[in-house]
Coordinates of C-alpha atoms in Angstrom, one line a residue:
Chain A
M20 CA 63.3 6.6 139.2
P21 CA 62.3 3.2 137.9
S22 CA 58.7 2.8 137.0
T23 CA 56.4 1.0 139.4
T24 CA 54.7 -0.9 136.5
R25 CA 56.8 -4.2 136.8
P26 CA 56.7 -4.4 140.7
M27 CA 52.9 -3.8 140.7
L28 CA 52.5 -6.6 138.2
E29 CA 54.6 -8.9 140.2
T30 CA 52.4 -8.4 143.3
Y31 CA 49.0 -8.9 141.6
P32 CA 47.5 -11.6 143.7
K33 CA 45.8 -13.8 141.0
S34 CA 47.1 -15.1 137.6
I35 CA 47.6 -12.7 134.6
N36 CA 46.7 -13.9 131.2
L37 CA 49.4 -12.0 129.3
D38 CA 53.2 -12.1 128.9
R39 CA 54.3 -9.9 131.9
A40 CA 57.5 -8.6 130.2
K41 CA 55.6 -7.5 127.1
L42 CA 52.7 -6.2 129.2
A43 CA 54.9 -4.1 131.4
A44 CA 56.9 -2.8 128.2
A45 CA 53.5 -1.8 126.6
V46 CA 52.2 0.0 129.8
D47 CA 55.4 2.0 130.2
A48 CA 55.6 2.9 126.4
L49 CA 51.9 3.9 126.6
N50 CA 52.4 6.2 129.6
D51 CA 55.6 7.6 128.1
C52 CA 53.8 8.2 124.7
A53 CA 50.8 9.9 126.5
Q54 CA 53.2 12.2 128.3
A55 CA 55.2 13.0 125.2
C56 CA 52.0 13.8 123.2
T57 CA 50.5 16.1 125.9
A58 CA 53.8 18.0 126.0
C59 CA 54.2 18.1 122.2
A60 CA 50.6 19.5 121.7
D61 CA 51.5 22.3 124.2
A62 CA 54.9 23.0 122.7
C63 CA 53.3 23.2 119.2
L64 CA 50.8 25.7 120.6
S65 CA 53.7 28.0 121.5
E66 CA 55.4 27.9 118.2
D67 CA 55.1 31.0 116.1
M68 CA 53.9 28.8 113.2
V69 CA 51.1 27.2 115.2
A70 CA 48.7 27.7 112.3
E71 CA 50.7 25.1 110.4
L72 CA 50.7 22.6 113.4
T73 CA 47.0 22.4 114.1
K74 CA 46.7 18.9 112.7
C75 CA 49.8 17.9 114.8
I76 CA 48.2 19.3 117.9
R77 CA 44.9 17.5 117.4
T78 CA 46.5 14.2 116.7
N79 CA 48.8 14.6 119.8
L80 CA 45.6 15.2 122.0
D81 CA 43.8 12.1 120.6
C82 CA 47.0 10.0 120.9
A83 CA 47.5 11.1 124.5
D84 CA 44.0 10.3 125.5
I85 CA 43.9 6.9 123.7
C86 CA 47.3 5.9 125.2
A87 CA 46.3 6.9 128.7
T88 CA 43.2 4.9 128.6
T89 CA 45.0 1.8 127.0
A90 CA 47.5 1.9 129.9
R91 CA 44.7 1.9 132.4
V92 CA 42.8 -1.0 130.7
L93 CA 46.0 -3.0 130.4
S94 CA 46.8 -2.4 134.1
R95 CA 43.6 -4.2 135.1
H96 CA 43.6 -8.0 135.2
T97 CA 40.5 -8.8 137.2
G98 CA 37.9 -10.1 135.1
Y99 CA 40.1 -10.0 132.0
D100 CA 38.4 -9.7 128.7
A101 CA 40.7 -10.3 125.7
T102 CA 38.3 -8.8 123.3
I103 CA 38.4 -5.3 125.0
S104 CA 42.2 -5.4 125.2
R105 CA 42.6 -6.5 121.6
T106 CA 40.3 -4.0 120.0
L107 CA 41.7 -1.2 122.1
L108 CA 45.2 -2.1 121.4
E109 CA 44.5 -2.1 117.7
A110 CA 42.8 1.5 118.0
C111 CA 45.9 2.6 120.1
A112 CA 48.4 1.3 117.5
T113 CA 46.5 3.1 114.9
A114 CA 46.6 6.3 116.7
C115 CA 50.3 5.9 117.4
R116 CA 50.9 5.3 113.8
S117 CA 49.0 8.6 112.7
C118 CA 50.5 10.6 115.4
G119 CA 54.1 9.3 114.7
D120 CA 53.6 10.1 111.0
E121 CA 52.3 13.5 111.7
C122 CA 55.1 14.5 114.2
A123 CA 57.8 13.0 111.9
A124 CA 56.6 15.4 109.2
H125 CA 57.7 18.3 111.6
A126 CA 60.7 16.6 113.1
D127 CA 63.3 18.6 111.1
K128 CA 61.8 21.9 112.3
H129 CA 60.8 21.0 115.8
E130 CA 62.8 18.9 118.2
H131 CA 59.7 18.2 120.4
C132 CA 58.1 16.7 117.3
R133 CA 61.1 14.5 116.7
I134 CA 61.1 13.2 120.2
C135 CA 57.4 12.7 120.3
A136 CA 57.5 10.8 116.9
D137 CA 60.1 8.4 118.5
A138 CA 57.8 7.9 121.5
C139 CA 54.8 7.2 119.1
R140 CA 56.9 4.7 117.1
A141 CA 58.1 2.9 120.3
C142 CA 54.5 2.8 121.6
E143 CA 53.0 1.5 118.4
Q144 CA 55.6 -1.3 118.4
A145 CA 55.0 -2.2 122.0
C146 CA 51.3 -2.4 121.3
R147 CA 51.8 -4.6 118.3
D148 CA 54.3 -6.9 120.2
L149 CA 51.6 -7.3 122.9
L150 CA 48.9 -7.8 120.4
A151 CA 50.7 -10.6 118.8
T152 CA 50.5 -12.6 122.1
I153 CA 46.8 -12.2 122.3
S154 CA 45.0 -15.0 120.5
Chain B
M21 CA 63.6 3.4 129.2
P22 CA 64.2 6.9 130.5
S23 CA 61.1 9.2 130.7
T24 CA 60.6 11.8 127.9
T25 CA 59.4 14.4 130.5
R26 CA 62.7 16.1 130.7
P27 CA 63.7 16.1 127.0
M28 CA 60.2 17.5 126.2
L29 CA 60.7 20.3 128.8
E30 CA 64.0 21.2 127.2
T31 CA 62.5 21.6 123.8
Y32 CA 59.6 23.8 124.7
P33 CA 60.0 26.8 122.5
K34 CA 59.2 29.6 125.1
S35 CA 60.2 30.3 128.7
I36 CA 58.8 28.2 131.5
N37 CA 57.9 29.9 134.7
L38 CA 58.8 27.0 137.0
D39 CA 62.0 25.2 138.2
R40 CA 62.5 22.7 135.4
A41 CA 64.2 20.0 137.5
K42 CA 61.4 20.2 140.2
L43 CA 58.7 20.3 137.5
A44 CA 60.1 17.2 135.7
A45 CA 60.4 15.4 139.0
A46 CA 56.8 16.3 139.9
V47 CA 55.4 15.1 136.5
D48 CA 57.3 11.8 136.7
A49 CA 56.1 11.2 140.2
L50 CA 52.5 12.0 139.3
N51 CA 52.6 9.7 136.3
D52 CA 54.3 6.9 138.3
C53 CA 51.7 7.4 141.2
A54 CA 48.8 7.4 138.8
Q55 CA 50.0 4.1 137.4
A56 CA 50.6 2.5 140.9
C57 CA 47.1 3.5 142.1
T58 CA 45.4 2.2 138.9
A59 CA 47.2 -1.2 139.5
C60 CA 46.5 -1.2 143.2
A61 CA 42.9 -0.7 142.9
D62 CA 42.8 -3.7 140.5
A63 CA 45.0 -5.8 142.8
C64 CA 42.7 -5.0 145.8
L65 CA 39.7 -6.0 143.8
S66 CA 41.3 -9.5 143.2
E67 CA 42.1 -10.0 146.9
D68 CA 39.8 -12.6 148.7
M69 CA 39.3 -9.9 151.4
V70 CA 38.1 -7.3 148.9
A71 CA 35.2 -6.3 151.2
E72 CA 37.8 -4.9 153.7
L73 CA 39.6 -2.9 150.8
T74 CA 36.8 -0.9 149.4
K75 CA 37.9 2.4 150.8
C76 CA 41.4 1.6 149.5
I77 CA 40.1 0.9 146.0
R78 CA 38.1 4.1 146.0
T79 CA 41.0 6.3 147.2
N80 CA 43.2 4.6 144.7
L81 CA 40.8 5.6 141.9
D82 CA 40.5 9.2 143.1
C83 CA 44.3 9.5 143.4
A84 CA 44.9 8.0 140.0
D85 CA 42.5 10.5 138.3
I86 CA 43.7 13.5 140.2
C87 CA 47.4 12.7 139.6
A88 CA 46.9 12.0 135.9
T89 CA 45.1 15.4 135.5
T90 CA 47.8 17.2 137.5
A91 CA 50.5 15.7 135.3
R92 CA 48.7 17.0 132.3
V93 CA 48.2 20.5 133.5
L94 CA 51.8 20.7 134.7
S95 CA 53.0 19.5 131.2
R96 CA 51.3 22.6 129.7
H97 CA 53.3 25.9 129.7
T98 CA 51.5 28.0 127.1
G99 CA 49.3 30.7 128.8
Y100 CA 50.5 29.6 132.2
D101 CA 48.1 30.4 135.1
A102 CA 49.7 30.0 138.5
T103 CA 46.5 29.9 140.3
I104 CA 45.2 26.8 138.6
S105 CA 48.6 25.0 139.1
R106 CA 48.8 25.9 142.7
T107 CA 45.2 25.0 143.7
L108 CA 45.4 21.7 141.7
L109 CA 48.8 20.8 143.2
E110 CA 47.2 21.3 146.7
A111 CA 44.3 19.1 145.8
C112 CA 46.7 16.5 144.5
A113 CA 49.0 16.5 147.5
T114 CA 45.9 16.0 149.6
A115 CA 44.6 13.0 147.6
C116 CA 48.2 11.6 147.7
R117 CA 48.3 12.0 151.5
S118 CA 44.9 10.3 151.9
C119 CA 45.8 7.4 149.5
G120 CA 49.2 7.0 151.0
D121 CA 47.7 6.7 154.5
E122 CA 45.0 4.2 153.3
C123 CA 47.5 2.1 151.5
A124 CA 50.0 2.2 154.3
A125 CA 47.3 0.7 156.6
H126 CA 47.3 -2.5 154.4
A127 CA 51.0 -2.5 153.6
D128 CA 51.8 -5.3 155.9
K129 CA 49.2 -7.6 154.3
H130 CA 49.5 -6.6 150.7
E131 CA 52.8 -5.8 149.0
H132 CA 50.9 -3.8 146.2
C133 CA 49.5 -1.6 148.8
R134 CA 53.1 -1.1 150.3
I135 CA 54.5 -0.2 146.8
C136 CA 51.6 2.1 146.2
A137 CA 51.9 3.9 149.5
D138 CA 55.6 4.6 148.7
A139 CA 54.5 6.0 145.3
C140 CA 51.9 8.2 147.0
R141 CA 54.4 9.5 149.6
A142 CA 57.0 10.3 146.9
C143 CA 54.3 12.0 144.8
E144 CA 53.0 14.1 147.7
Q145 CA 56.5 15.2 148.4
A146 CA 57.2 16.1 144.8
C147 CA 54.0 18.1 144.6
R148 CA 54.9 20.0 147.9
D149 CA 58.5 20.7 146.6
L150 CA 57.1 22.3 143.4
L151 CA 54.4 24.2 145.4
A152 CA 57.1 25.7 147.4
T153 CA 58.5 27.3 144.4
I154 CA 55.2 28.8 143.3
S155 CA 54.7 32.2 144.9
Chain C
M1 CA 18.0 12.2 126.8
P2 CA 17.9 12.9 130.5
S3 CA 21.3 12.4 132.4
T4 CA 21.7 9.1 134.4
T5 CA 23.4 11.1 137.1
R6 CA 20.3 11.3 139.4
P7 CA 18.9 7.9 138.9
M8 CA 22.4 6.5 139.7
L9 CA 22.7 8.5 142.8
E10 CA 19.2 7.3 144.0
T11 CA 20.3 3.6 143.6
Y12 CA 23.5 3.9 145.5
P13 CA 23.2 1.2 148.3
K14 CA 24.6 3.3 151.2
S15 CA 24.1 6.6 152.5
I16 CA 25.6 9.8 150.8
N17 CA 27.2 12.5 152.9
L18 CA 26.2 15.4 150.5
D19 CA 23.0 17.1 149.3
R20 CA 21.9 14.9 146.5
A21 CA 20.3 17.7 144.4
K22 CA 23.4 19.9 144.6
L23 CA 25.6 16.9 144.0
A24 CA 23.8 15.8 140.8
A25 CA 23.6 19.4 139.7
A26 CA 27.4 19.7 140.1
V27 CA 28.2 16.4 138.3
D28 CA 26.0 17.3 135.4
A29 CA 27.5 20.9 135.2
L30 CA 31.0 19.3 135.3
N31 CA 30.4 16.8 132.6
D32 CA 28.8 19.5 130.4
C33 CA 31.7 22.0 131.1
A34 CA 34.3 19.3 130.2
Q35 CA 32.4 18.6 127.0
A36 CA 32.1 22.3 126.0
C37 CA 35.9 22.9 126.8
T38 CA 37.1 20.0 124.7
A39 CA 34.9 21.2 121.9
C40 CA 35.9 24.8 122.3
A41 CA 39.7 24.0 122.3
D42 CA 39.2 22.1 118.9
A43 CA 37.0 24.9 117.5
C44 CA 39.7 27.5 118.4
L45 CA 42.3 25.3 116.8
S46 CA 40.4 25.5 113.5
E47 CA 40.0 29.4 113.6
D48 CA 42.1 31.3 111.1
M49 CA 43.2 33.4 114.0
V50 CA 44.4 30.5 116.0
A51 CA 47.6 32.3 117.0
E52 CA 45.5 34.7 119.1
L53 CA 43.7 31.7 120.8
T54 CA 46.5 29.7 122.2
K55 CA 45.9 30.7 125.8
C56 CA 42.3 30.0 125.3
I57 CA 43.0 26.6 123.9
R58 CA 45.4 25.7 126.8
T59 CA 43.0 26.9 129.5
N60 CA 40.2 24.8 127.7
L61 CA 42.4 21.7 127.9
D62 CA 43.1 22.3 131.7
C63 CA 39.5 23.0 132.4
A64 CA 38.3 19.8 130.6
D65 CA 40.6 17.6 132.4
I66 CA 39.9 19.1 135.9
C67 CA 36.1 19.1 135.4
A68 CA 36.2 15.5 134.0
T69 CA 38.3 14.4 137.1
T70 CA 36.1 16.3 139.5
A71 CA 32.9 14.7 138.1
R72 CA 34.4 11.2 138.7
V73 CA 35.6 11.9 142.2
L74 CA 32.1 13.4 143.2
S75 CA 30.5 10.3 141.6
R76 CA 32.2 8.1 144.1
H77 CA 30.7 7.8 147.6
T78 CA 32.3 4.7 149.0
G79 CA 34.9 5.7 151.7
Y80 CA 34.0 9.3 151.3
D81 CA 36.8 11.8 152.2
A82 CA 35.6 15.4 152.5
T83 CA 39.1 16.8 152.3
I84 CA 39.7 15.5 148.8
S85 CA 36.3 16.6 147.5
R86 CA 36.8 20.1 149.0
T87 CA 40.3 20.8 147.8
L88 CA 39.4 19.4 144.4
L89 CA 36.2 21.4 144.1
E90 CA 38.2 24.6 145.0
A91 CA 40.8 23.8 142.2
C92 CA 38.0 23.1 139.8
A93 CA 36.1 26.4 140.6
T94 CA 39.4 28.1 140.1
A95 CA 39.9 26.5 136.7
C96 CA 36.4 27.3 135.6
R97 CA 36.8 30.9 136.7
S98 CA 40.0 31.2 134.6
C99 CA 38.6 29.5 131.6
G100 CA 35.2 31.4 131.8
D101 CA 37.2 34.6 131.8
E102 CA 39.4 33.7 129.0
C103 CA 36.6 32.4 126.8
A104 CA 34.5 35.5 127.7
A105 CA 37.2 37.7 126.2
H106 CA 36.7 36.1 122.8
A107 CA 32.9 35.6 123.0
D108 CA 32.1 38.5 120.8
K109 CA 34.2 37.0 118.0
H110 CA 33.6 33.4 118.5
E111 CA 30.2 31.8 119.3
H112 CA 31.8 28.6 120.6
C113 CA 33.8 30.8 123.1
R114 CA 30.5 32.3 124.3
I115 CA 28.8 29.1 124.8
C116 CA 31.9 27.7 126.6
A117 CA 32.1 30.6 128.8
D118 CA 28.5 30.1 129.9
A119 CA 29.2 26.5 130.7
C120 CA 32.3 27.5 132.7
R121 CA 30.2 30.1 134.6
A122 CA 27.5 27.6 135.4
C123 CA 30.0 24.9 136.4
E124 CA 31.9 27.3 138.7
Q125 CA 28.6 28.3 140.4
A126 CA 27.5 24.6 140.8
C127 CA 31.0 23.8 142.3
R128 CA 30.7 26.7 144.8
D129 CA 27.1 25.8 145.7
L130 CA 28.2 22.3 146.5
L131 CA 31.3 23.5 148.4
A132 CA 29.1 25.7 150.6
T133 CA 27.5 22.5 151.9
I134 CA 30.8 20.7 152.7
S135 CA 31.9 21.7 156.2
Chain D
M22 CA 19.8 21.4 131.4
P23 CA 20.3 20.5 127.7
S24 CA 23.8 19.4 126.7
T25 CA 26.1 21.8 125.0
T26 CA 27.3 19.1 122.5
R27 CA 24.9 20.1 119.7
P28 CA 25.3 23.9 120.0
M29 CA 29.1 23.5 120.1
L30 CA 29.0 21.4 117.0
E31 CA 26.9 24.0 115.2
T32 CA 29.6 26.6 116.0
Y33 CA 32.6 24.8 114.8
P34 CA 34.2 27.1 112.1
K35 CA 35.0 24.6 109.5
S36 CA 33.3 21.7 107.9
I37 CA 32.7 18.4 109.7
N38 CA 33.1 15.1 107.9
L39 CA 30.4 13.3 109.9
D40 CA 26.5 13.3 110.2
R41 CA 26.1 16.0 112.8
A42 CA 22.9 14.5 114.4
K43 CA 24.5 11.0 114.8
L44 CA 27.7 12.5 116.0
A45 CA 25.9 14.6 118.7
A46 CA 23.9 11.6 119.7
A47 CA 27.0 9.4 120.0
V48 CA 28.9 12.1 122.1
D49 CA 25.9 12.4 124.4
A50 CA 25.5 8.7 124.8
L51 CA 29.2 8.2 125.4
N52 CA 29.3 10.9 128.2
D53 CA 26.2 9.5 129.8
C54 CA 27.6 5.9 129.6
A55 CA 30.9 7.1 131.2
Q56 CA 29.1 8.6 134.0
A57 CA 26.7 5.6 134.6
C58 CA 29.8 3.2 134.5
T59 CA 31.8 5.4 137.0
A60 CA 28.8 5.5 139.3
C61 CA 27.9 1.8 138.9
A62 CA 31.5 0.8 139.8
D63 CA 31.2 2.7 143.1
A64 CA 27.8 1.5 143.8
C65 CA 28.9 -2.1 143.3
L66 CA 31.9 -1.4 145.6
S67 CA 29.5 -0.5 148.4
E68 CA 27.3 -3.6 148.0
D69 CA 27.6 -6.3 150.8
M70 CA 28.1 -8.8 148.0
V71 CA 31.1 -6.8 146.5
A72 CA 33.1 -10.1 146.2
E73 CA 30.5 -11.2 143.5
L74 CA 30.8 -8.0 141.6
T75 CA 34.6 -7.6 141.0
K76 CA 34.3 -8.4 137.2
C77 CA 31.3 -5.8 137.0
I78 CA 33.5 -3.1 138.7
R79 CA 36.5 -3.8 136.4
T80 CA 34.5 -3.8 133.3
N81 CA 32.7 -0.6 134.5
L82 CA 36.2 1.1 135.0
D83 CA 37.2 0.1 131.4
C84 CA 34.0 1.1 129.8
A85 CA 34.1 4.5 131.6
D86 CA 37.7 5.2 130.4
I87 CA 37.0 4.1 126.9
C88 CA 33.8 6.0 126.6
A89 CA 35.2 9.2 128.0
T90 CA 38.2 9.1 125.6
T91 CA 35.9 8.3 122.7
A92 CA 33.7 11.3 123.4
R93 CA 36.8 13.5 123.3
V94 CA 38.1 12.2 120.1
L95 CA 34.8 12.5 118.5
S96 CA 34.5 16.0 119.7
R97 CA 37.6 17.1 117.7
H98 CA 37.2 17.8 114.0
T99 CA 40.4 19.6 113.2
G100 CA 42.7 17.4 111.1
Y101 CA 40.1 14.6 111.1
D102 CA 41.4 11.1 110.7
A103 CA 38.6 8.6 109.9
T104 CA 40.9 5.6 110.8
I105 CA 41.4 6.7 114.3
S106 CA 37.6 7.4 114.8
R107 CA 36.6 4.1 113.2
T108 CA 39.0 1.8 115.2
L109 CA 38.3 3.6 118.4
L110 CA 34.5 3.4 117.9
E111 CA 34.8 -0.3 117.3
A112 CA 36.8 -0.7 120.5
C113 CA 34.2 1.4 122.4
A114 CA 31.3 -0.6 121.0
T115 CA 33.0 -3.8 122.1
A116 CA 33.6 -2.4 125.7
C117 CA 30.0 -1.2 125.8
R118 CA 28.7 -4.7 124.7
S119 CA 30.8 -6.4 127.4
C120 CA 29.9 -4.0 130.1
G121 CA 26.2 -4.1 129.1
D122 CA 26.3 -7.9 129.3
E123 CA 28.0 -8.0 132.6
C124 CA 25.6 -5.4 134.2
A125 CA 22.6 -7.0 132.8
A126 CA 23.7 -10.3 134.6
H127 CA 23.2 -8.3 137.9
A128 CA 20.2 -6.1 136.9
D129 CA 17.7 -8.1 138.7
K130 CA 19.6 -7.7 142.0
H131 CA 20.9 -4.3 141.6
E132 CA 19.0 -1.3 140.1
H133 CA 22.3 0.6 139.5
C134 CA 23.4 -2.3 137.3
R135 CA 20.1 -2.2 135.4
I136 CA 20.3 1.5 134.7
C137 CA 24.0 1.1 133.7
A138 CA 23.2 -1.8 131.4
D139 CA 20.7 0.4 129.6
A140 CA 23.2 3.2 129.2
C141 CA 25.8 0.7 127.8
R142 CA 23.2 -0.7 125.3
A143 CA 22.2 2.9 124.2
C144 CA 25.8 3.8 123.8
E145 CA 26.8 0.7 121.9
Q146 CA 24.0 1.4 119.5
A147 CA 24.9 5.1 119.1
C148 CA 28.5 4.0 118.3
R149 CA 27.4 1.5 115.7
D150 CA 25.0 4.0 114.2
L151 CA 27.9 6.5 113.7
L152 CA 30.3 3.7 112.6
A153 CA 27.8 2.8 109.8
T154 CA 28.2 6.3 108.3
I155 CA 32.0 6.2 108.3
S156 CA 33.3 4.7 105.2

């Protein structure tokens, strides 16, 4: 099932102040990362060694919340405010970096952490690619 | 970019009490519907005839919030509680029905409403398909 | 600091189809319960016996998400749809019941679970009080 | 009904790296601002002059999402990461500034915008007060 992100962007009735391809890529990466982090937090919670994964769970929860909110803000173009998008993208890239690092530290033991780390890396890159286009 | 939903499900370390294919389909449909509704609310807000779309915007906002929350709840398997999943899926299918009907009423005038109506219909069906498997 | 819920309700420019006192009480209880559940999940995560609290953490996360979404839906009056409000309130009362029960089971060991259980009970009651007024 | 924010902070089982009074004040201001913005967006949607309020609605929706996420992140203390808190607080203060300015521009015509502007100003200040304590 292809994402509706790009078709919805194409049917927005006014102009959009951002590169549509990079914007759609960022929104899709953000939603995917939010989903991976929500699932990884729960998978960690069911590991026998949960006591060693509490920082991972917490960072997953933060990253899921921040990515979901950033996807929403980037999906709105009416009354666009570059300052909000830019500062939020910076916060989101920071959260993805932290969560990717934390998950990567457990990737050899837990496949869900490995997949989640990849989603965080991809999302951080998509955020930075979009940030580079916002003056 | 394929969704991480299914790979994350496959690496969950304990058993899952639901049909994994239907569960993954529902989570993906919920995330896609949430994204479409967020974008449709904003697209409606930028239409010249926004005054005729206020109910559509409101229902889009409700549907986006409810779908996003339902996707999160369904992505957690630790300490599974069938009653929460079932009642939330029922509420979500109801919201998707209402939002799909409302968007469909504007589909001939606004392509974003047409795409969003389709996403709502698909999501309602995915919720009902999953509900049918929860005793 | 008094909540802005009631003042905002009083300045809504059109009619509202629900009892304003019960509505404001429900919204405040929902926001308070969401906050308590978010904090309780994190407090549980930092307990030495976290392995015994994984179901409590999961139910807290569900309850926080569902209460936050229900507060949002109830804070919208434009294009009101009783069916969405009713089914969502039912799902929310169910989640508050489950989370209150789970937290109550740990209340003698963890003060944060005791406070959270109280917030869940108060929220469940506020949801049911409001539900009783929706035909 | 007093907020559960402070009692929950007091029962967190490990140390907290932030000033508890400023932290609780920020969380309460964030939740209150999120609630005011959600309600203001909906109230604007029901004004006859909705076409002149579309930027206000959009900024309200952004501010509600960002404040709600910031309140959640600040309510977690396990595995604390100052970088995430700081960048997110900066993004949140930015969003509150924008939304406060936008609502203030409509405050003489719409009482809900006036109340919401006040909530945004108070929240921006609470975020900056907390930021000042994070090295």
